[in-house]
Amino acid sequence: QLARQLRLPADRGVRITEVAQDSPASSKLFPSDIVLEVMYPGPRRPVKSVADFSEVISRLKDGDYVSLMVQNPDPRVGSRVVNLRIGQ
């Protein structure tokens, strides 16, 4: 239903349900955000499942950067690129 509302393919994206308060993502990712794509480190690739997303994140070390294309169902937030530094 959310994919339809956002006009996304049903097999694309991973919904964020919780963000740890003390994490690097706490000020950049919100519950209900949908991670659509890993843009960096390259190559760019769509996120189709939690396994896709976990595979990318598991390869990163403290201090590495990741850039994500994220969409939120709230039109005031919309689509954006989120840059995070792992472990910082």
PDB file of C-alpha atoms in Angstrom, residues 2 6 8 12-21 23 25-37 47 49-50 53-54 57 68-73 80 82 84:
ATOM      1  CA  LEU A   2       2.808   2.439   0.882  1.00  0.00           C
ATOM      2  CA  LEU A   6       4.554   6.699  -3.276  1.00  0.00           C
ATOM      3  CA  LEU A   8       7.097   2.922  -6.323  1.00  0.00           C
ATOM      4  CA  ARG A  12      11.799  -1.785  -4.417  1.00  0.00           C
ATOM      5  CA  GLY A  13      12.878  -0.199  -1.178  1.00  0.00           C
ATOM      6  CA  VAL A  14      13.314  -1.010   2.480  1.00  0.00           C
ATOM      7  CA  ARG A  15      11.201   0.807   5.034  1.00  0.00           C
ATOM      8  CA  ILE A  16      12.919   2.238   8.101  1.00  0.00           C
ATOM      9  CA  THR A  17      10.894   1.337  11.185  1.00  0.00           C
ATOM     10  CA  GLU A  18      13.228   2.534  13.926  1.00  0.00           C
ATOM     11  CA  VAL A  19      16.345   4.705  14.238  1.00  0.00           C
ATOM     12  CA  ALA A  20      18.580   4.429  17.307  1.00  0.00           C
ATOM     13  CA  GLN A  21      18.760   7.788  19.079  1.00  0.00           C
ATOM     14  CA  SER A  23      23.309   6.573  15.954  1.00  0.00           C
ATOM     15  CA  ALA A  25      21.429   8.287  11.334  1.00  0.00           C
ATOM     16  CA  SER A  26      19.293   9.719  14.151  1.00  0.00           C
ATOM     17  CA  SER A  27      19.143  13.217  12.686  1.00  0.00           C
ATOM     18  CA  LYS A  28      18.942  12.118   9.047  1.00  0.00           C
ATOM     19  CA  LEU A  29      16.657   9.084   8.801  1.00  0.00           C
ATOM     20  CA  PHE A  30      13.102   8.909  10.072  1.00  0.00           C
ATOM     21  CA  PRO A  31      10.681   6.064  10.758  1.00  0.00           C
ATOM     22  CA  SER A  32       8.657   5.523   7.556  1.00  0.00           C
ATOM     23  CA  ASP A  33      11.569   6.544   5.309  1.00  0.00           C
ATOM     24  CA  ILE A  34      12.125   4.117   2.461  1.00  0.00           C
ATOM     25  CA  VAL A  35      15.684   3.428   1.334  1.00  0.00           C
ATOM     26  CA  LEU A  36      15.454   3.110  -2.449  1.00  0.00           C
ATOM     27  CA  GLU A  37      19.055   3.031  -3.563  1.00  0.00           C
ATOM     28  CA  VAL A  47      17.637  -1.738  -2.646  1.00  0.00           C
ATOM     29  CA  SER A  49      15.143  -6.182   0.184  1.00  0.00           C
ATOM     30  CA  VAL A  50      16.494  -6.040   3.707  1.00  0.00           C
ATOM     31  CA  PHE A  53      20.615  -3.317   2.312  1.00  0.00           C
ATOM     32  CA  SER A  54      22.280  -5.460   4.985  1.00  0.00           C
ATOM     33  CA  ILE A  57      26.059  -2.047   5.307  1.00  0.00           C
ATOM     34  CA  LEU A  68      21.370   6.587   0.293  1.00  0.00           C
ATOM     35  CA  MET A  69      18.465   7.718  -1.882  1.00  0.00           C
ATOM     36  CA  VAL A  70      15.564   7.893   0.549  1.00  0.00           C
ATOM     37  CA  GLN A  71      11.884   8.726   0.135  1.00  0.00           C
ATOM     38  CA  ASN A  72       9.401   9.622   2.846  1.00  0.00           C
ATOM     39  CA  PRO A  73       5.611   9.371   2.433  1.00  0.00           C
ATOM     40  CA  ARG A  80      16.440  13.152  -0.618  1.00  0.00           C
ATOM     41  CA  VAL A  82      21.195  10.963   2.980  1.00  0.00           C
ATOM     42  CA  LEU A  84      26.075   8.928   6.704  1.00  0.00           C
TER      43      LEU A  84
END
